[in-house]
PDB file of C-alpha atoms and ligand atoms in Angstrom:
ATOM      1  CA  MET A   1     -52.628 -30.071 -16.698  1.00 96.00           C
ATOM      2  CA  LEU A   2     -51.901 -33.919 -16.305  1.00 98.00           C
ATOM      3  CA  LEU A   3     -55.265 -34.749 -14.927  1.00 98.00           C
ATOM      4  CA  GLN A   4     -57.493 -32.078 -16.594  1.00 98.00           C
ATOM      5  CA  ASP A   5     -61.243 -32.936 -16.278  1.00 96.00           C
ATOM      6  CA  LYS A   6     -60.468 -36.490 -14.860  1.00 98.00           C
ATOM      7  CA  ARG A   7     -63.125 -37.724 -12.319  1.00 98.00           C
ATOM      8  CA  LEU A   8     -61.041 -39.885 -10.005  1.00 99.00           C
ATOM      9  CA  LEU A   9     -62.233 -42.032  -6.933  1.00 99.00           C
ATOM     10  CA  ILE A  10     -59.607 -42.122  -4.190  1.00 99.00           C
ATOM     11  CA  THR A  11     -60.067 -44.700  -1.476  1.00 98.00           C
ATOM     12  CA  GLY A  12     -57.876 -44.955   1.646  1.00 98.00           C
ATOM     13  CA  ILE A  13     -57.703 -41.326   2.996  1.00 98.00           C
ATOM     14  CA  LEU A  14     -57.490 -41.459   6.643  1.00 98.00           C
ATOM     15  CA  THR A  15     -55.297 -38.585   7.771  1.00 97.00           C
ATOM     16  CA  ASP A  16     -53.355 -36.198   5.842  1.00 97.00           C
ATOM     17  CA  ASP A  17     -50.286 -38.401   6.180  1.00 96.00           C
ATOM     18  CA  SER A  18     -52.093 -40.959   3.986  1.00 98.00           C
ATOM     19  CA  ILE A  19     -50.666 -41.722   0.589  1.00 98.00           C
ATOM     20  CA  ALA A  20     -54.072 -41.320  -0.862  1.00 98.00           C
ATOM     21  CA  TRP A  21     -54.496 -37.742   0.730  1.00 98.00           C
ATOM     22  CA  HIS A  22     -51.415 -36.792  -1.198  1.00 98.00           C
ATOM     23  CA  VAL A  23     -52.571 -38.414  -4.395  1.00 99.00           C
ATOM     24  CA  ALA A  24     -55.774 -36.520  -4.015  1.00 98.00           C
ATOM     25  CA  ARG A  25     -53.921 -33.161  -3.286  1.00 98.00           C
ATOM     26  CA  ILE A  26     -51.858 -33.651  -6.395  1.00 98.00           C
ATOM     27  CA  ALA A  27     -54.530 -34.876  -8.681  1.00 98.00           C
ATOM     28  CA  GLN A  28     -56.529 -31.705  -7.640  1.00 98.00           C
ATOM     29  CA  GLU A  29     -53.576 -29.438  -8.505  1.00 98.00           C
ATOM     30  CA  GLU A  30     -53.603 -31.212 -11.761  1.00 98.00           C
ATOM     31  CA  GLY A  31     -57.115 -30.662 -12.725  1.00 98.00           C
ATOM     32  CA  ALA A  32     -58.976 -33.704 -11.579  1.00 98.00           C
ATOM     33  CA  GLU A  33     -62.336 -33.949  -9.648  1.00 98.00           C
ATOM     34  CA  ILE A  34     -62.088 -36.103  -6.683  1.00 98.00           C
ATOM     35  CA  VAL A  35     -64.406 -38.284  -4.728  1.00 98.00           C
ATOM     36  CA  ALA A  36     -62.812 -40.000  -1.637  1.00 98.00           C
ATOM     37  CA  THR A  37     -63.956 -42.852   0.616  1.00 98.00           C
ATOM     38  CA  GLY A  38     -63.688 -43.277   4.216  1.00 98.00           C
ATOM     39  CA  PHE A  39     -63.928 -46.555   6.244  1.00 98.00           C
ATOM     40  CA  GLY A  40     -65.770 -47.293   9.660  1.00 96.00           C
ATOM     41  CA  ARG A  41     -64.853 -45.426  12.653  1.00 96.00           C
ATOM     42  CA  GLY A  42     -62.160 -43.485  10.514  1.00 97.00           C
ATOM     43  CA  LEU A  43     -64.793 -42.021   8.471  1.00 98.00           C
ATOM     44  CA  ARG A  44     -65.115 -38.801  10.482  1.00 98.00           C
ATOM     45  CA  ILE A  45     -61.368 -38.485  10.345  1.00 98.00           C
ATOM     46  CA  THR A  46     -61.395 -38.799   6.680  1.00 98.00           C
ATOM     47  CA  GLU A  47     -64.174 -35.982   6.556  1.00 98.00           C
ATOM     48  CA  ARG A  48     -61.962 -33.842   8.487  1.00 98.00           C
ATOM     49  CA  SER A  49     -58.792 -34.567   6.358  1.00 98.00           C
ATOM     50  CA  VAL A  50     -60.405 -33.790   3.098  1.00 98.00           C
ATOM     51  CA  GLN A  51     -61.179 -30.226   4.508  1.00 98.00           C
ATOM     52  CA  ARG A  52     -57.302 -29.695   4.284  1.00 98.00           C
ATOM     53  CA  LEU A  53     -57.217 -30.412   0.399  1.00 98.00           C
ATOM     54  CA  PRO A  54     -56.888 -27.604  -2.072  1.00 98.00           C
ATOM     55  CA  GLU A  55     -60.660 -28.217  -2.702  1.00 98.00           C
ATOM     56  CA  PRO A  56     -62.600 -30.028   0.080  1.00 98.00           C
ATOM     57  CA  CYS A  57     -64.173 -33.127  -1.802  1.00 98.00           C
ATOM     58  CA  PRO A  58     -67.176 -35.422  -1.071  1.00 98.00           C
ATOM     59  CA  VAL A  59     -66.597 -38.405   1.238  1.00 98.00           C
ATOM     60  CA  LEU A  60     -68.637 -41.710   0.583  1.00 98.00           C
ATOM     61  CA  GLU A  61     -68.377 -44.380   3.309  1.00 98.00           C
ATOM     62  CA  LEU A  62     -66.869 -47.540   1.851  1.00 98.00           C
ATOM     63  CA  ASP A  63     -66.027 -50.719   3.821  1.00 98.00           C
ATOM     64  CA  ILE A  64     -64.666 -52.737   0.599  1.00 98.00           C
ATOM     65  CA  ASN A  65     -65.762 -55.944   2.352  1.00 98.00           C
ATOM     66  CA  ASP A  66     -69.623 -54.900   2.509  1.00 98.00           C
ATOM     67  CA  PRO A  67     -71.358 -55.461  -0.788  1.00 98.00           C
ATOM     68  CA  ALA A  68     -74.164 -52.881   0.232  1.00 98.00           C
ATOM     69  CA  GLN A  69     -71.673 -50.054   0.765  1.00 98.00           C
ATOM     70  CA  VAL A  70     -69.991 -51.055  -2.488  1.00 98.00           C
ATOM     71  CA  GLU A  71     -73.380 -50.920  -4.261  1.00 98.00           C
ATOM     72  CA  ALA A  72     -74.279 -47.427  -2.605  1.00 98.00           C
ATOM     73  CA  LEU A  73     -70.909 -46.197  -3.762  1.00 98.00           C
ATOM     74  CA  VAL A  74     -71.577 -47.117  -7.322  1.00 98.00           C
ATOM     75  CA  ALA A  75     -74.992 -45.863  -7.265  1.00 98.00           C
ATOM     76  CA  ASP A  76     -73.847 -42.278  -5.774  1.00 98.00           C
ATOM     77  CA  LEU A  77     -71.115 -42.126  -8.614  1.00 98.00           C
ATOM     78  CA  THR A  78     -73.557 -43.098 -11.274  1.00 98.00           C
ATOM     79  CA  GLY A  79     -75.920 -40.209 -10.316  1.00 98.00           C
ATOM     80  CA  ARG A  80     -73.228 -37.937  -9.530  1.00 98.00           C
ATOM     81  CA  TRP A  81     -70.725 -38.336 -12.419  1.00 98.00           C
ATOM     82  CA  GLY A  82     -72.139 -41.173 -14.721  1.00 98.00           C
ATOM     83  CA  ARG A  83     -68.588 -41.968 -15.552  1.00 98.00           C
ATOM     84  CA  VAL A  84     -65.150 -42.628 -13.757  1.00 99.00           C
ATOM     85  CA  ASP A  85     -61.711 -42.142 -15.431  1.00 98.00           C
ATOM     86  CA  GLY A  86     -59.692 -43.755 -12.795  1.00 98.00           C
ATOM     87  CA  ALA A  87     -59.432 -44.903  -9.081  1.00 99.00           C
ATOM     88  CA  LEU A  88     -56.746 -45.472  -6.522  1.00 99.00           C
ATOM     89  CA  HIS A  89     -57.060 -48.475  -4.213  1.00 99.00           C
ATOM     90  CA  ALA A  90     -55.259 -47.592  -1.114  1.00 98.00           C
ATOM     91  CA  ILE A  91     -56.711 -50.119   1.249  1.00 98.00           C
ATOM     92  CA  ALA A  92     -54.771 -52.792   3.401  1.00 98.00           C
ATOM     93  CA  TYR A  93     -55.448 -54.131   6.692  1.00 97.00           C
ATOM     94  CA  ALA A  94     -53.967 -57.287   8.440  1.00 97.00           C
ATOM     95  CA  PRO A  95     -55.322 -58.138  12.203  1.00 97.00           C
ATOM     96  CA  ASP A  96     -52.691 -58.063  14.858  1.00 96.00           C
ATOM     97  CA  ASP A  97     -51.857 -61.786  15.017  1.00 97.00           C
ATOM     98  CA  ALA A  98     -51.148 -61.686  11.228  1.00 97.00           C
ATOM     99  CA  LEU A  99     -48.218 -59.269  11.838  1.00 95.00           C
ATOM    100  CA  GLY A 100     -45.465 -58.629  14.352  1.00 93.00           C
ATOM    101  CA  GLY A 101     -43.632 -62.228  13.987  1.00 93.00           C
ATOM    102  CA  ASN A 102     -46.649 -64.279  14.509  1.00 91.00           C
ATOM    103  CA  PHE A 103     -46.237 -65.814  10.932  1.00 97.00           C
ATOM    104  CA  LEU A 104     -46.206 -69.509  12.280  1.00 98.00           C
ATOM    105  CA  THR A 105     -49.090 -69.250  14.527  1.00 98.00           C
ATOM    106  CA  THR A 106     -51.344 -66.832  12.497  1.00 98.00           C
ATOM    107  CA  PRO A 107     -54.816 -68.536  12.543  1.00 98.00           C
ATOM    108  CA  PRO A 108     -56.344 -68.867   8.938  1.00 98.00           C
ATOM    109  CA  GLU A 109     -59.191 -66.648   9.530  1.00 98.00           C
ATOM    110  CA  SER A 110     -56.751 -63.830  10.103  1.00 98.00           C
ATOM    111  CA  ALA A 111     -54.447 -64.574   6.864  1.00 98.00           C
ATOM    112  CA  GLY A 112     -57.826 -64.733   5.161  1.00 98.00           C
ATOM    113  CA  THR A 113     -58.771 -61.006   6.484  1.00 98.00           C
ATOM    114  CA  ALA A 114     -55.435 -59.790   5.339  1.00 98.00           C
ATOM    115  CA  PHE A 115     -55.921 -61.518   1.827  1.00 98.00           C
ATOM    116  CA  MET A 116     -59.570 -60.240   1.407  1.00 98.00           C
ATOM    117  CA  THR A 117     -59.002 -56.473   2.559  1.00 98.00           C
ATOM    118  CA  SER A 118     -55.639 -56.001   1.112  1.00 98.00           C
ATOM    119  CA  ALA A 119     -55.575 -57.954  -2.212  1.00 98.00           C
ATOM    120  CA  PHE A 120     -59.034 -59.397  -3.318  1.00 99.00           C
ATOM    121  CA  SER A 121     -60.460 -55.921  -2.767  1.00 99.00           C
ATOM    122  CA  TYR A 122     -58.660 -54.525  -5.540  1.00 99.00           C
ATOM    123  CA  LYS A 123     -60.858 -56.892  -7.901  1.00 99.00           C
ATOM    124  CA  THR A 124     -63.806 -55.930  -6.006  1.00 99.00           C
ATOM    125  CA  LEU A 125     -63.245 -52.335  -6.600  1.00 99.00           C
ATOM    126  CA  ALA A 126     -62.392 -53.084 -10.202  1.00 99.00           C
ATOM    127  CA  VAL A 127     -65.499 -54.852 -11.063  1.00 98.00           C
ATOM    128  CA  SER A 128     -67.822 -52.555  -9.291  1.00 98.00           C
ATOM    129  CA  LEU A 129     -66.483 -49.473 -11.118  1.00 98.00           C
ATOM    130  CA  LEU A 130     -66.349 -51.383 -14.618  1.00 98.00           C
ATOM    131  CA  PRO A 131     -69.650 -49.902 -16.060  1.00 98.00           C
ATOM    132  CA  LEU A 132     -68.672 -46.324 -14.938  1.00 98.00           C
ATOM    133  CA  MET A 133     -65.374 -47.030 -16.540  1.00 99.00           C
ATOM    134  CA  ASP A 134     -66.858 -48.360 -19.679  1.00 98.00           C
ATOM    135  CA  ALA A 135     -69.056 -45.316 -19.783  1.00 98.00           C
ATOM    136  CA  ALA A 136     -65.822 -43.124 -19.880  1.00 98.00           C
ATOM    137  CA  GLY A 137     -64.281 -45.306 -22.381  1.00 98.00           C
ATOM    138  CA  GLY A 138     -61.652 -46.902 -20.383  1.00 98.00           C
ATOM    139  CA  GLY A 139     -59.422 -45.497 -17.649  1.00 98.00           C
ATOM    140  CA  ALA A 140     -57.035 -46.401 -15.158  1.00 99.00           C
ATOM    141  CA  LEU A 141     -56.663 -48.182 -11.920  1.00 99.00           C
ATOM    142  CA  VAL A 142     -53.730 -47.989  -9.485  1.00 99.00           C
ATOM    143  CA  THR A 143     -52.855 -49.858  -6.063  1.00 99.00           C
ATOM    144  CA  LEU A 144     -50.233 -49.455  -3.483  1.00 98.00           C
ATOM    145  CA  ASP A 145     -47.723 -52.324  -3.161  1.00 98.00           C
ATOM    146  CA  PHE A 146     -44.759 -52.796  -0.630  1.00 97.00           C
ATOM    147  CA  ASP A 147     -41.911 -54.882  -1.655  1.00 94.00           C
ATOM    148  CA  ASN A 148     -42.980 -58.489  -1.428  1.00 88.00           C
ATOM    149  CA  THR A 149     -39.877 -60.120  -3.356  1.00 92.00           C
ATOM    150  CA  GLN A 150     -38.557 -60.893   0.013  1.00 93.00           C
ATOM    151  CA  ALA A 151     -39.520 -61.781   3.491  1.00 95.00           C
ATOM    152  CA  TRP A 152     -39.361 -58.803   5.744  1.00 93.00           C
ATOM    153  CA  PRO A 153     -39.244 -58.765   9.621  1.00 93.00           C
ATOM    154  CA  ALA A 154     -42.881 -58.235  11.106  1.00 93.00           C
ATOM    155  CA  TYR A 155     -44.629 -57.950   8.031  1.00 94.00           C
ATOM    156  CA  ASP A 156     -45.780 -61.623   7.822  1.00 96.00           C
ATOM    157  CA  TRP A 157     -49.328 -62.014   6.137  1.00 97.00           C
ATOM    158  CA  MET A 158     -49.210 -58.630   4.916  1.00 97.00           C
ATOM    159  CA  GLY A 159     -46.304 -59.408   2.870  1.00 97.00           C
ATOM    160  CA  VAL A 160     -48.197 -62.463   1.669  1.00 98.00           C
ATOM    161  CA  ALA A 161     -51.214 -60.341   0.897  1.00 98.00           C
ATOM    162  CA  LYS A 162     -49.011 -57.659  -1.058  1.00 98.00           C
ATOM    163  CA  SER A 163     -47.676 -60.686  -3.200  1.00 98.00           C
ATOM    164  CA  ALA A 164     -51.389 -61.717  -3.826  1.00 98.00           C
ATOM    165  CA  LEU A 165     -52.192 -58.159  -4.740  1.00 98.00           C
ATOM    166  CA  VAL A 166     -49.333 -57.738  -7.450  1.00 98.00           C
ATOM    167  CA  SER A 167     -50.883 -61.060  -8.947  1.00 98.00           C
ATOM    168  CA  VAL A 168     -54.456 -59.625  -8.734  1.00 99.00           C
ATOM    169  CA  THR A 169     -52.961 -56.700 -10.514  1.00 99.00           C
ATOM    170  CA  ARG A 170     -51.642 -58.804 -13.440  1.00 98.00           C
ATOM    171  CA  TYR A 171     -54.899 -60.550 -13.713  1.00 99.00           C
ATOM    172  CA  LEU A 172     -57.086 -57.653 -13.703  1.00 99.00           C
ATOM    173  CA  ALA A 173     -54.741 -56.100 -16.390  1.00 99.00           C
ATOM    174  CA  ARG A 174     -55.535 -59.272 -18.490  1.00 98.00           C
ATOM    175  CA  ASP A 175     -59.134 -59.046 -18.150  1.00 98.00           C
ATOM    176  CA  LEU A 176     -59.605 -55.401 -18.317  1.00 98.00           C
ATOM    177  CA  GLY A 177     -57.428 -54.578 -21.195  1.00 98.00           C
ATOM    178  CA  SER A 178     -60.203 -55.143 -23.659  1.00 98.00           C
ATOM    179  CA  HIS A 179     -62.278 -52.454 -21.831  1.00 98.00           C
ATOM    180  CA  ARG A 180     -59.217 -50.226 -22.408  1.00 98.00           C
ATOM    181  CA  ILE A 181     -58.668 -50.035 -18.580  1.00 99.00           C
ATOM    182  CA  ARG A 182     -55.003 -50.090 -17.581  1.00 99.00           C
ATOM    183  CA  VAL A 183     -54.216 -51.862 -13.935  1.00 99.00           C
ATOM    184  CA  ASN A 184     -50.956 -51.110 -12.385  1.00 99.00           C
ATOM    185  CA  ALA A 185     -49.236 -50.865  -8.930  1.00 98.00           C
ATOM    186  CA  VAL A 186     -46.871 -48.485  -7.384  1.00 98.00           C
ATOM    187  CA  SER A 187     -44.398 -50.222  -5.072  1.00 98.00           C
ATOM    188  CA  ALA A 188     -43.615 -47.446  -2.411  1.00 98.00           C
ATOM    189  CA  GLY A 189     -40.729 -47.263  -0.046  1.00 97.00           C
ATOM    190  CA  PRO A 190     -41.725 -46.826   3.586  1.00 97.00           C
ATOM    191  CA  LEU A 191     -43.649 -43.848   4.525  1.00 97.00           C
ATOM    192  CA  SER A 192     -44.610 -42.724   7.845  1.00 93.00           C
ATOM    193  CA  THR A 193     -48.484 -43.296   7.998  1.00 92.00           C
ATOM    194  CA  VAL A 194     -51.165 -44.797  10.308  1.00 88.00           C
ATOM    195  CA  ALA A 195     -50.843 -48.079   8.527  1.00 86.00           C
ATOM    196  CA  ALA A 196     -47.223 -48.065   8.578  1.00 90.00           C
ATOM    197  CA  LYS A 197     -46.937 -47.263  12.265  1.00 86.00           C
ATOM    198  CA  SER A 198     -49.351 -50.161  13.089  1.00 85.00           C
ATOM    199  CA  ILE A 199     -46.597 -52.543  11.771  1.00 85.00           C
ATOM    200  CA  PRO A 200     -44.537 -53.625  14.853  1.00 84.00           C
ATOM    201  CA  GLY A 201     -40.824 -52.505  14.210  1.00 83.00           C
ATOM    202  CA  PHE A 202     -41.443 -50.538  11.131  1.00 84.00           C
ATOM    203  CA  GLU A 203     -38.651 -48.109  12.086  1.00 86.00           C
ATOM    204  CA  VAL A 204     -36.404 -50.862  10.967  1.00 89.00           C
ATOM    205  CA  PHE A 205     -37.551 -50.507   7.259  1.00 91.00           C
ATOM    206  CA  ASP A 206     -36.842 -46.871   7.285  1.00 90.00           C
ATOM    207  CA  ARG A 207     -33.417 -47.456   8.746  1.00 91.00           C
ATOM    208  CA  VAL A 208     -32.543 -50.077   6.099  1.00 93.00           C
ATOM    209  CA  TRP A 209     -34.057 -47.677   3.216  1.00 94.00           C
ATOM    210  CA  ARG A 210     -32.008 -44.736   4.380  1.00 92.00           C
ATOM    211  CA  GLU A 211     -28.644 -47.097   4.444  1.00 93.00           C
ATOM    212  CA  ARG A 212     -29.402 -48.749   1.109  1.00 95.00           C
ATOM    213  CA  ALA A 213     -31.482 -46.732  -1.322  1.00 96.00           C
ATOM    214  CA  PRO A 214     -29.074 -45.051  -3.806  1.00 97.00           C
ATOM    215  CA  LEU A 215     -31.477 -42.002  -3.846  1.00 97.00           C
ATOM    216  CA  ALA A 216     -31.829 -40.261  -0.391  1.00 94.00           C
ATOM    217  CA  TRP A 217     -35.094 -41.708   0.800  1.00 95.00           C
ATOM    218  CA  ASP A 218     -37.305 -39.549   2.881  1.00 95.00           C
ATOM    219  CA  GLY A 219     -39.932 -41.487   4.766  1.00 94.00           C
ATOM    220  CA  ALA A 220     -41.723 -38.188   5.455  1.00 94.00           C
ATOM    221  CA  ASN A 221     -42.246 -37.358   1.914  1.00 97.00           C
ATOM    222  CA  PRO A 222     -44.992 -39.151   0.055  1.00 98.00           C
ATOM    223  CA  ASP A 223     -44.924 -36.732  -2.922  1.00 98.00           C
ATOM    224  CA  PRO A 224     -42.756 -39.061  -5.182  1.00 98.00           C
ATOM    225  CA  VAL A 225     -45.250 -41.883  -4.636  1.00 98.00           C
ATOM    226  CA  ALA A 226     -48.244 -39.732  -5.193  1.00 98.00           C
ATOM    227  CA  ARG A 227     -46.925 -38.226  -8.160  1.00 98.00           C
ATOM    228  CA  MET A 228     -46.281 -41.614  -9.919  1.00 98.00           C
ATOM    229  CA  VAL A 229     -49.871 -42.808  -8.874  1.00 99.00           C
ATOM    230  CA  CYS A 230     -51.003 -39.413 -10.762  1.00 99.00           C
ATOM    231  CA  VAL A 231     -48.818 -40.331 -13.905  1.00 98.00           C
ATOM    232  CA  LEU A 232     -50.306 -43.792 -14.026  1.00 98.00           C
ATOM    233  CA  LEU A 233     -53.970 -42.356 -13.716  1.00 98.00           C
ATOM    234  CA  SER A 234     -53.200 -39.855 -16.523  1.00 98.00           C
ATOM    235  CA  ASP A 235     -52.960 -40.335 -20.409  1.00 98.00           C
ATOM    236  CA  TRP A 236     -49.263 -40.334 -20.013  1.00 98.00           C
ATOM    237  CA  ALA A 237     -48.994 -44.141 -19.474  1.00 98.00           C
ATOM    238  CA  PRO A 238     -51.442 -45.126 -22.239  1.00 98.00           C
ATOM    239  CA  MET A 239     -49.591 -48.672 -22.961  1.00 98.00           C
ATOM    240  CA  THR A 240     -48.701 -49.557 -19.531  1.00 98.00           C
ATOM    241  CA  SER A 241     -50.493 -52.227 -17.799  1.00 99.00           C
ATOM    242  CA  GLY A 242     -49.926 -55.044 -15.327  1.00 98.00           C
ATOM    243  CA  GLU A 243     -46.896 -53.265 -14.213  1.00 98.00           C
ATOM    244  CA  VAL A 244     -45.410 -52.541 -10.687  1.00 98.00           C
ATOM    245  CA  VAL A 245     -43.682 -49.398 -10.792  1.00 98.00           C
ATOM    246  CA  HIS A 246     -41.018 -48.901  -8.001  1.00 98.00           C
ATOM    247  CA  VAL A 247     -40.823 -45.476  -6.272  1.00 98.00           C
ATOM    248  CA  ASP A 248     -38.579 -46.528  -3.644  1.00 98.00           C
ATOM    249  CA  GLY A 249     -35.444 -44.415  -4.166  1.00 98.00           C
ATOM    250  CA  GLY A 250     -34.009 -47.354  -6.336  1.00 98.00           C
ATOM    251  CA  PHE A 251     -33.908 -49.519  -3.259  1.00 97.00           C
ATOM    252  CA  HIS A 252     -35.313 -52.835  -5.027  1.00 97.00           C
ATOM    253  CA  ALA A 253     -32.034 -52.538  -7.539  1.00 96.00           C
ATOM    254  CA  VAL A 254     -29.320 -52.896  -5.034  1.00 95.00           C
ATOM    255  CA  ALA A 255     -28.298 -55.533  -2.607  1.00 91.00           C
ATOM    256  CA  VAL A 256     -26.029 -53.459  -0.305  1.00 88.00           C
ATOM    257  CA  GLY A 257     -25.822 -49.737   0.444  1.00 84.00           C
ATOM    258  CA  ASP A 258     -22.751 -47.732  -0.793  1.00 78.00           C
ATOM    259  CA  GLU A 259     -20.554 -47.858   2.278  1.00 69.00           C
ATOM    260  CA  THR A 260     -17.687 -45.973   0.438  1.00 66.00           C
ATOM    261  CA  GLY A 261     -19.072 -42.491   0.661  1.00 54.00           C
TER     262      GLY A 261
HETATM  263  N1  NAD B   1     -46.862 -46.422   4.452  1.00 73.73           N
HETATM  264  C1  NAD B   1     -46.021 -47.074   3.806  1.00 73.73           C
HETATM  265  O1  NAD B   1     -44.900 -47.343   4.050  1.00 73.73           O
HETATM  266  C2  NAD B   1     -46.639 -47.826   2.464  1.00 73.73           C
HETATM  267  C3  NAD B   1     -45.612 -48.490   1.536  1.00 73.73           C
HETATM  268  C4  NAD B   1     -45.983 -49.188   0.632  1.00 73.73           C
HETATM  269  C5  NAD B   1     -47.303 -49.456   0.338  1.00 73.73           C
HETATM  270  N2  NAD B   1     -48.357 -48.914   1.300  1.00 73.73           N
HETATM  271  C6  NAD B   1     -49.780 -49.107   1.206  1.00 73.73           C
HETATM  272  O2  NAD B   1     -50.476 -47.974   0.745  1.00 73.73           O
HETATM  273  C7  NAD B   1     -51.836 -48.191   0.981  1.00 73.73           C
HETATM  274  C8  NAD B   1     -52.175 -46.843   1.881  1.00 73.73           C
HETATM  275  O3  NAD B   1     -51.642 -46.956   3.127  1.00 73.73           O
HETATM  276  P1  NAD B   1     -51.166 -45.781   3.972  1.00 73.73           P
HETATM  277  O4  NAD B   1     -49.642 -46.044   4.284  1.00 73.73           O
HETATM  278  O5  NAD B   1     -51.314 -44.474   3.214  1.00 73.73           O
HETATM  279  O6  NAD B   1     -51.805 -45.635   5.271  1.00 73.73           O
HETATM  280  P2  NAD B   1     -53.342 -45.291   5.788  1.00 73.73           P
HETATM  281  O7  NAD B   1     -53.493 -45.855   7.144  1.00 73.73           O
HETATM  282  O8  NAD B   1     -53.400 -43.973   5.832  1.00 73.73           O
HETATM  283  O9  NAD B   1     -54.310 -45.897   4.754  1.00 73.73           O
HETATM  284  C9  NAD B   1     -54.849 -47.206   4.771  1.00 73.73           C
HETATM  285  C10 NAD B   1     -56.270 -47.083   4.522  1.00 73.73           C
HETATM  286  O10 NAD B   1     -56.949 -48.354   4.347  1.00 73.73           O
HETATM  287  C11 NAD B   1     -58.417 -48.205   4.712  1.00 73.73           C
HETATM  288  N3  NAD B   1     -58.994 -49.445   4.925  1.00 73.73           N
HETATM  289  C12 NAD B   1     -58.660 -50.287   5.854  1.00 73.73           C
HETATM  290  N4  NAD B   1     -59.571 -51.372   5.687  1.00 73.73           N
HETATM  291  C13 NAD B   1     -60.674 -51.020   4.899  1.00 73.73           C
HETATM  292  C14 NAD B   1     -61.891 -51.555   4.355  1.00 73.73           C
HETATM  293  N5  NAD B   1     -62.309 -52.744   4.869  1.00 73.73           N
HETATM  294  N6  NAD B   1     -62.494 -50.970   3.438  1.00 73.73           N
HETATM  295  C15 NAD B   1     -62.065 -49.667   2.895  1.00 73.73           C
HETATM  296  N7  NAD B   1     -60.966 -49.006   3.435  1.00 73.73           N
HETATM  297  C16 NAD B   1     -60.270 -49.610   4.576  1.00 73.73           C
HETATM  298  C17 NAD B   1     -58.240 -47.251   5.989  1.00 73.73           C
HETATM  299  O11 NAD B   1     -59.485 -46.505   6.181  1.00 73.73           O
HETATM  300  C18 NAD B   1     -57.172 -46.276   5.543  1.00 73.73           C
HETATM  301  O12 NAD B   1     -57.665 -44.993   4.887  1.00 73.73           O
HETATM  302  C19 NAD B   1     -51.935 -49.446   1.835  1.00 73.73           C
HETATM  303  O13 NAD B   1     -52.127 -50.557   0.762  1.00 73.73           O
HETATM  304  C20 NAD B   1     -50.585 -49.717   2.258  1.00 73.73           C
HETATM  305  O14 NAD B   1     -50.068 -51.162   2.480  1.00 73.73           O
HETATM  306  C21 NAD B   1     -47.996 -48.096   2.266  1.00 73.73           C
END
């Protein structure tokens, strides 16, 4: 199996629509052992959601911006496993005034929050897991990107944070390669999750994708994204690092949809 005996930390499970929930499901089906994290008021929802995984897994509380919670997570994993083979970073947040067409008036604090939670946090996760990944002899980290090569309606400072996240991915790949740790991102097409629905006008993304993506994109099916995350967490991408792998139905490659057919 693809992830036989891998010990993986999966952040970002809220509901069973969460991309991270589907990564955890497929990873378990492929032989991995999972610990999930839940955040703040959503923690109880995460605890309920993991009951619907093939094997309900432990949930640890993690606010990635709270050093005490990060420390407690690492202490738990050290006692529980003593090593970590890989992790999914599926964490993003931007305050309301950083989204929805407020780009020109967003206060610096809100833009800063979007950056800290959605981009800098990949570095926080990577550095905190480093001793545990060293103990495993290396491993893989994966994060989730949304296309940031163009400006989108409403995405605003989250789009800027995603650009930073891709840059963080490259710098982590540079600095963690000597630890045999691969650091990658999956750029996903629009999927119907809690985070997506909190972006005003998100349905526009969905419509544009259906019109333009060469492959029939289904915003209700997170499987293709979750499968690629599992590949990158596995031993089947041993020389891929600092990469952004698109799982978007080919959307990024074409400018206009095929209107002939
Ligand atoms: N849904 C999409 O269309 C789409 C497309 C591309 C990329 N992504 C990215 O995928 C990732 C997961 O999002 P999702 O769509 O599955 O939505 P989601 O709402 O299910 O997941 C977002 C997660 O971020 C967590 N989070 C927020 N602030 C946190 C903090 N301070 N500490 C720890 N966790 C925190 C939430 O608890 C939640 O579990 C995000 O990075 C999102 O930007 C989503």
